[in-house]
CSV table of C-alpha atoms and ligand atoms in Angstrom, one decimal:
chain,number,residue,atom,x,y,z
A,1,MET,CA,0.0,0.0,0.0
A,2,LYS,CA,2.8,2.4,1.0
A,3,LYS,CA,4.6,1.6,-2.2
A,4,VAL,CA,1.5,2.4,-4.3
A,5,PHE,CA,1.1,5.7,-2.4
A,6,LEU,CA,4.7,6.6,-3.1
A,7,LEU,CA,4.4,5.7,-6.7
A,8,LEU,CA,1.2,7.8,-6.9
A,9,LEU,CA,3.0,10.8,-5.3
A,10,PHE,CA,5.9,10.4,-7.7
A,11,LEU,CA,3.5,10.3,-10.7
A,12,ILE,CA,1.6,13.4,-9.5
A,13,PHE,CA,4.8,15.3,-8.7
A,14,GLY,CA,6.6,14.1,-11.9
A,15,VAL,CA,3.7,15.0,-14.1
A,16,SER,CA,3.0,18.4,-12.6
A,17,SER,CA,6.7,19.5,-12.6
A,18,HIS,CA,7.0,18.3,-16.2
A,19,GLY,CA,4.0,20.5,-17.1
A,20,ALA,CA,5.3,23.5,-15.3
A,21,ALA,CA,8.8,23.2,-16.9
A,22,GLU,CA,7.2,22.9,-20.4
A,23,GLN,CA,5.1,26.1,-19.9
A,24,LYS,CA,8.1,28.2,-18.7
A,25,VAL,CA,10.2,28.0,-21.8
A,26,SER,CA,10.1,31.3,-23.8
A,27,ILE,CA,10.7,31.5,-27.5
A,28,LEU,CA,11.5,35.1,-28.5
A,29,LEU,CA,10.8,36.4,-32.0
A,30,TYR,CA,13.0,39.1,-33.6
A,31,HIS,CA,13.4,40.3,-37.1
A,32,SER,CA,15.9,43.1,-37.7
A,33,ILE,CA,18.7,44.0,-35.3
A,34,ASP,CA,19.4,47.5,-36.4
A,35,GLU,CA,18.7,51.2,-36.0
A,36,PHE,CA,15.3,52.1,-37.6
A,37,THR,CA,16.0,54.4,-40.6
A,38,GLY,CA,12.5,54.5,-42.0
A,39,HIS,CA,12.5,51.2,-44.0
A,40,GLY,CA,9.7,48.7,-43.2
A,41,LEU,CA,7.9,48.4,-39.9
A,42,LYS,CA,9.5,50.1,-36.9
A,43,GLY,CA,8.1,47.4,-34.6
A,44,LEU,CA,10.1,44.7,-36.4
A,45,TYR,CA,13.4,46.4,-35.4
A,46,VAL,CA,15.3,46.1,-32.2
A,47,THR,CA,18.3,48.3,-31.9
A,48,PRO,CA,21.7,46.6,-31.4
A,49,GLU,CA,22.0,48.5,-28.1
A,50,ASN,CA,18.7,47.1,-26.8
A,51,PHE,CA,19.4,43.6,-28.1
A,52,GLU,CA,22.7,43.7,-26.3
A,53,LYS,CA,21.0,44.8,-23.0
A,54,GLN,CA,18.4,42.0,-23.5
A,55,MET,CA,21.1,39.3,-24.1
A,56,THR,CA,23.1,40.6,-21.2
A,57,TYR,CA,20.1,40.3,-19.0
A,58,LEU,CA,19.8,36.6,-20.0
A,59,LYS,CA,23.5,36.1,-19.3
A,60,GLU,CA,23.4,37.7,-15.9
A,61,HIS,CA,20.2,35.8,-14.9
A,62,GLY,CA,21.4,32.4,-15.7
A,63,PHE,CA,19.5,31.6,-18.8
A,64,THR,CA,20.5,28.7,-21.2
A,65,LEU,CA,20.1,29.6,-24.8
A,66,LEU,CA,19.0,26.7,-27.0
A,67,THR,CA,18.3,25.9,-30.6
A,68,PHE,CA,15.7,23.3,-31.8
A,69,GLU,CA,18.4,20.6,-32.1
A,70,GLN,CA,18.2,20.7,-28.3
A,71,TRP,CA,14.4,20.9,-28.0
A,72,GLN,CA,14.3,17.7,-25.9
A,73,GLU,CA,16.9,19.1,-23.5
A,74,ARG,CA,14.8,22.2,-22.7
A,75,GLU,CA,13.5,20.6,-19.4
A,76,LYS,CA,16.9,19.5,-18.3
A,77,VAL,CA,18.7,22.8,-18.4
A,78,ASN,CA,18.6,25.9,-16.2
A,79,LYS,CA,16.2,28.6,-17.5
A,80,PRO,CA,15.9,27.5,-21.1
A,81,ILE,CA,15.1,30.1,-23.7
A,82,PHE,CA,15.1,30.1,-27.5
A,83,ILE,CA,16.1,33.2,-29.5
A,84,THR,CA,14.7,33.3,-33.1
A,85,PHE,CA,15.1,35.7,-36.0
A,86,ASP,CA,12.6,35.6,-39.0
A,87,ASP,CA,13.3,36.7,-42.6
A,88,GLY,CA,17.1,36.3,-42.7
A,89,TYR,CA,18.1,39.9,-42.7
A,90,LYS,CA,21.8,40.8,-43.1
A,91,ASN,CA,21.6,42.9,-40.0
A,92,ASN,CA,21.4,39.7,-38.0
A,93,LEU,CA,25.2,39.8,-38.3
A,94,LYS,CA,25.0,42.5,-35.6
A,95,ALA,CA,23.3,40.0,-33.3
A,96,TYR,CA,26.2,37.6,-34.1
A,97,ALA,CA,28.8,40.2,-33.1
A,98,ILE,CA,26.9,40.8,-29.8
A,99,PHE,CA,26.7,37.1,-29.1
A,100,GLN,CA,30.5,36.7,-29.8
A,101,LYS,CA,31.1,39.7,-27.4
A,102,LEU,CA,29.0,38.2,-24.6
A,103,LYS,CA,30.2,34.6,-25.0
A,104,THR,CA,32.1,33.0,-22.1
A,105,PRO,CA,32.6,29.4,-21.0
A,106,ASN,CA,29.5,29.8,-18.8
A,107,PHE,CA,27.4,31.6,-21.4
A,108,GLN,CA,27.2,29.9,-24.8
A,109,PRO,CA,24.8,31.9,-27.0
A,110,LYS,CA,22.5,30.0,-29.4
A,111,ALA,CA,19.9,31.3,-31.8
A,112,THR,CA,17.9,30.3,-34.8
A,113,ILE,CA,17.6,32.2,-38.1
A,114,PHE,CA,14.6,31.4,-40.3
A,115,ALA,CA,15.7,32.3,-43.8
A,116,ILE,CA,13.5,32.7,-46.9
A,117,SER,CA,15.4,30.5,-49.3
A,118,ASP,CA,14.6,32.5,-52.5
A,119,PHE,CA,15.5,35.8,-50.8
A,120,VAL,CA,19.0,34.7,-49.8
A,121,GLY,CA,21.6,37.1,-51.2
A,122,ARG,CA,19.2,40.0,-51.9
A,123,PRO,CA,20.7,43.4,-50.9
A,124,ASN,CA,19.4,43.4,-47.3
A,125,ARG,CA,19.5,39.7,-46.7
A,126,LEU,CA,22.2,37.3,-45.6
A,127,THR,CA,24.1,35.5,-48.4
A,128,ALA,CA,24.5,31.8,-48.7
A,129,ALA,CA,28.2,32.2,-47.6
A,130,GLU,CA,27.1,34.2,-44.5
A,131,LEU,CA,24.4,31.6,-43.6
A,132,LYS,CA,27.1,28.9,-43.9
A,133,ALA,CA,29.5,30.9,-41.7
A,134,LEU,CA,26.8,31.5,-39.1
A,135,ALA,CA,25.8,27.8,-39.1
A,136,ASP,CA,29.5,26.9,-38.7
A,137,SER,CA,30.0,29.3,-35.8
A,138,GLY,CA,28.2,26.9,-33.5
A,139,ILE,CA,26.0,29.8,-32.4
A,140,PHE,CA,23.3,29.8,-35.1
A,141,SER,CA,21.0,27.1,-36.5
A,142,ILE,CA,19.6,28.1,-39.9
A,143,GLN,CA,16.0,26.9,-40.5
A,144,SER,CA,13.3,27.6,-43.0
A,145,HIS,CA,10.8,30.5,-43.4
A,146,THR,CA,9.6,29.0,-46.7
A,147,ALA,CA,10.9,29.8,-50.3
A,148,THR,CA,9.1,33.1,-51.0
A,149,HIS,CA,7.3,34.1,-47.8
A,150,PRO,CA,3.7,33.6,-49.0
A,151,ASP,CA,0.4,33.4,-47.1
A,152,LEU,CA,0.4,29.7,-46.8
A,153,THR,CA,-3.3,29.5,-46.2
A,154,LYS,CA,-4.0,30.5,-49.9
A,155,PRO,CA,-5.4,27.4,-51.8
A,156,THR,CA,-2.9,28.1,-54.6
A,157,THR,CA,0.1,27.5,-52.4
A,158,ASN,CA,2.7,25.1,-53.8
A,159,TYR,CA,3.6,23.3,-50.6
A,160,GLU,CA,6.3,21.1,-52.2
A,161,TYR,CA,8.1,24.2,-53.3
A,162,GLN,CA,7.6,26.3,-50.2
A,163,PHE,CA,8.4,23.5,-47.8
A,164,LYS,CA,10.5,20.8,-49.5
A,165,ALA,CA,12.5,22.9,-52.0
A,166,SER,CA,13.3,25.6,-49.4
A,167,LYS,CA,14.4,23.0,-46.9
A,168,GLU,CA,16.7,21.4,-49.4
A,169,LYS,CA,18.1,24.7,-50.7
A,170,ILE,CA,19.0,25.9,-47.2
A,171,GLU,CA,20.5,22.4,-46.4
A,172,ARG,CA,22.7,22.7,-49.4
A,173,MET,CA,23.9,26.2,-48.3
A,174,THR,CA,24.8,25.2,-44.7
A,175,GLY,CA,25.4,21.5,-44.9
A,176,LYS,CA,23.1,21.0,-41.9
A,177,THR,CA,19.7,19.6,-41.4
A,178,VAL,CA,16.6,21.9,-41.8
A,179,PHE,CA,13.8,20.5,-39.7
A,180,VAL,CA,12.0,23.6,-38.3
A,181,LEU,CA,9.6,25.9,-40.1
A,182,SER,CA,8.3,29.3,-39.1
A,183,TYR,CA,5.0,30.3,-40.8
A,184,PRO,CA,5.2,33.6,-42.7
A,185,PHE,CA,2.9,36.2,-41.1
A,186,GLY,CA,2.2,33.5,-38.5
A,187,LYS,CA,-0.6,32.2,-40.8
A,188,PHE,CA,-1.6,28.6,-41.0
A,189,ASN,CA,-4.6,26.3,-41.2
A,190,GLU,CA,-5.2,22.5,-41.0
A,191,ARG,CA,-3.9,22.0,-44.5
A,192,VAL,CA,-0.7,24.0,-43.8
A,193,LEU,CA,0.0,21.9,-40.6
A,194,GLU,CA,-0.6,18.6,-42.5
A,195,GLU,CA,1.8,19.6,-45.3
A,196,ALA,CA,4.4,20.9,-42.8
A,197,LYS,CA,4.4,17.5,-41.1
A,198,LYS,CA,5.7,15.9,-44.2
A,199,TYR,CA,9.0,17.8,-44.2
A,200,TYR,CA,9.5,19.3,-40.7
A,201,GLN,CA,9.6,18.2,-37.0
A,202,TYR,CA,8.5,21.6,-35.6
A,203,GLY,CA,6.4,24.5,-36.8
A,204,LEU,CA,6.6,28.0,-35.1
A,205,THR,CA,3.8,30.5,-34.9
A,206,ASP,CA,4.1,34.2,-33.9
A,207,ASN,CA,1.4,33.9,-31.3
A,208,PRO,CA,2.4,33.7,-27.6
A,209,LEU,CA,-0.9,32.0,-26.5
A,210,ILE,CA,-1.4,29.4,-29.3
A,211,HIS,CA,0.1,26.5,-27.3
A,212,THR,CA,-2.4,26.7,-24.4
A,213,GLU,CA,-5.3,27.5,-26.7
A,214,ASN,CA,-4.8,24.3,-28.8
A,215,GLY,CA,-3.8,22.0,-26.0
A,216,LYS,CA,-1.8,19.0,-27.1
A,217,THR,CA,-3.2,18.7,-30.6
A,218,ASN,CA,-0.6,19.5,-33.2
A,219,LYS,CA,1.6,20.6,-30.4
A,220,ASN,CA,4.9,20.5,-32.2
A,221,TYR,CA,3.5,22.4,-35.2
A,222,LEU,CA,1.9,25.2,-33.1
A,223,ILE,CA,4.8,26.3,-31.0
A,224,PRO,CA,4.2,29.8,-29.5
A,225,ARG,CA,6.5,32.7,-29.8
A,226,GLN,CA,6.8,36.1,-28.1
A,227,TYR,CA,7.5,39.2,-30.2
A,228,ILE,CA,10.2,41.5,-28.9
A,229,PHE,CA,9.5,45.0,-30.3
A,230,TYR,CA,11.4,48.2,-30.9
A,231,SER,CA,9.6,49.7,-28.0
A,232,THR,CA,10.0,46.7,-25.6
A,233,THR,CA,11.7,48.0,-22.5
A,234,LEU,CA,14.2,46.0,-20.4
A,235,GLU,CA,11.5,45.8,-17.7
A,236,GLU,CA,9.0,44.4,-20.1
A,237,PHE,CA,11.6,42.0,-21.5
A,238,ALA,CA,12.3,40.7,-18.0
A,239,ARG,CA,8.6,40.1,-17.4
A,240,ILE,CA,8.3,38.2,-20.7
A,241,VAL,CA,11.3,35.9,-20.1
A,242,GLU,CA,10.9,35.2,-16.3
B,1,ZN,ZN1,8.5,36.7,-42.0
C-alpha cells in the first residue's frame, strides 16, 4: 500500500513538474537587429543597443540559450530560452557580433535564423556564404521560413516548393539539417499543418498563446513565440522571459 502511495506521489509530482517546466520556456521572436531608418515596420526592429542589453540580462540571470536541435533538453537545463530571427536579414550579423562579445565558458549563446530561401543574397538579406559561416559558428541554427514568404493558407500554395524545396536549398547552403519551419505572417490552417508535417519536425507561430489554446493537438506544429518589439523596455523584456 505504501509503495502504491509513493508511486502515486511520484507520478503526480513528476507530471506536474513536467507540465510547469514545459510552460516556462520562452521562444523570442526578432526580425531586424538595427537602428530604424524608415524602412519597413519600426516594430520589427530592435536596436543593437537594446538587443545587447536583453542578451546581457539573459546572461546575468542564468538563462540557457538553445536551438531546436536541443528541444528535448529544454526541461533539463537551467532557465531554457530560444532566440529566433525571422526573414534572414543581413543585420542579424549585428546579433552575431553581440553574441560573440558576450560569449564566455559559462554563457554559450545559441539562436535560430529562419531564412527565406529565394531571398538569400538579396541586398538586405544574408548571403549563402554568410548563412554557412553563421551555421559553422556553433551559435546559429539556420532553418526555413519558406521559399518566397507567401500566405500559406491560400489554396494556390505550392507546398512542395515552399516546404521541401526551401528546406533542401538551405541544407545545401549550410550542410546542416533543416527540420524547423516558421510560418510567414504566422498564418496557418489545418492543410498547412498537415503539409508541414511531411518535411518538418516543428512549426513555429508568432502567437504567444497558441500552445495553451490548442492543448496537445498538433503541439509541435503550433509552437508559440513572443514578439520583442522596438519599444520593448528591459523591464517588459524581464517580465516576458521570467
Ligand atoms: Zn517573415
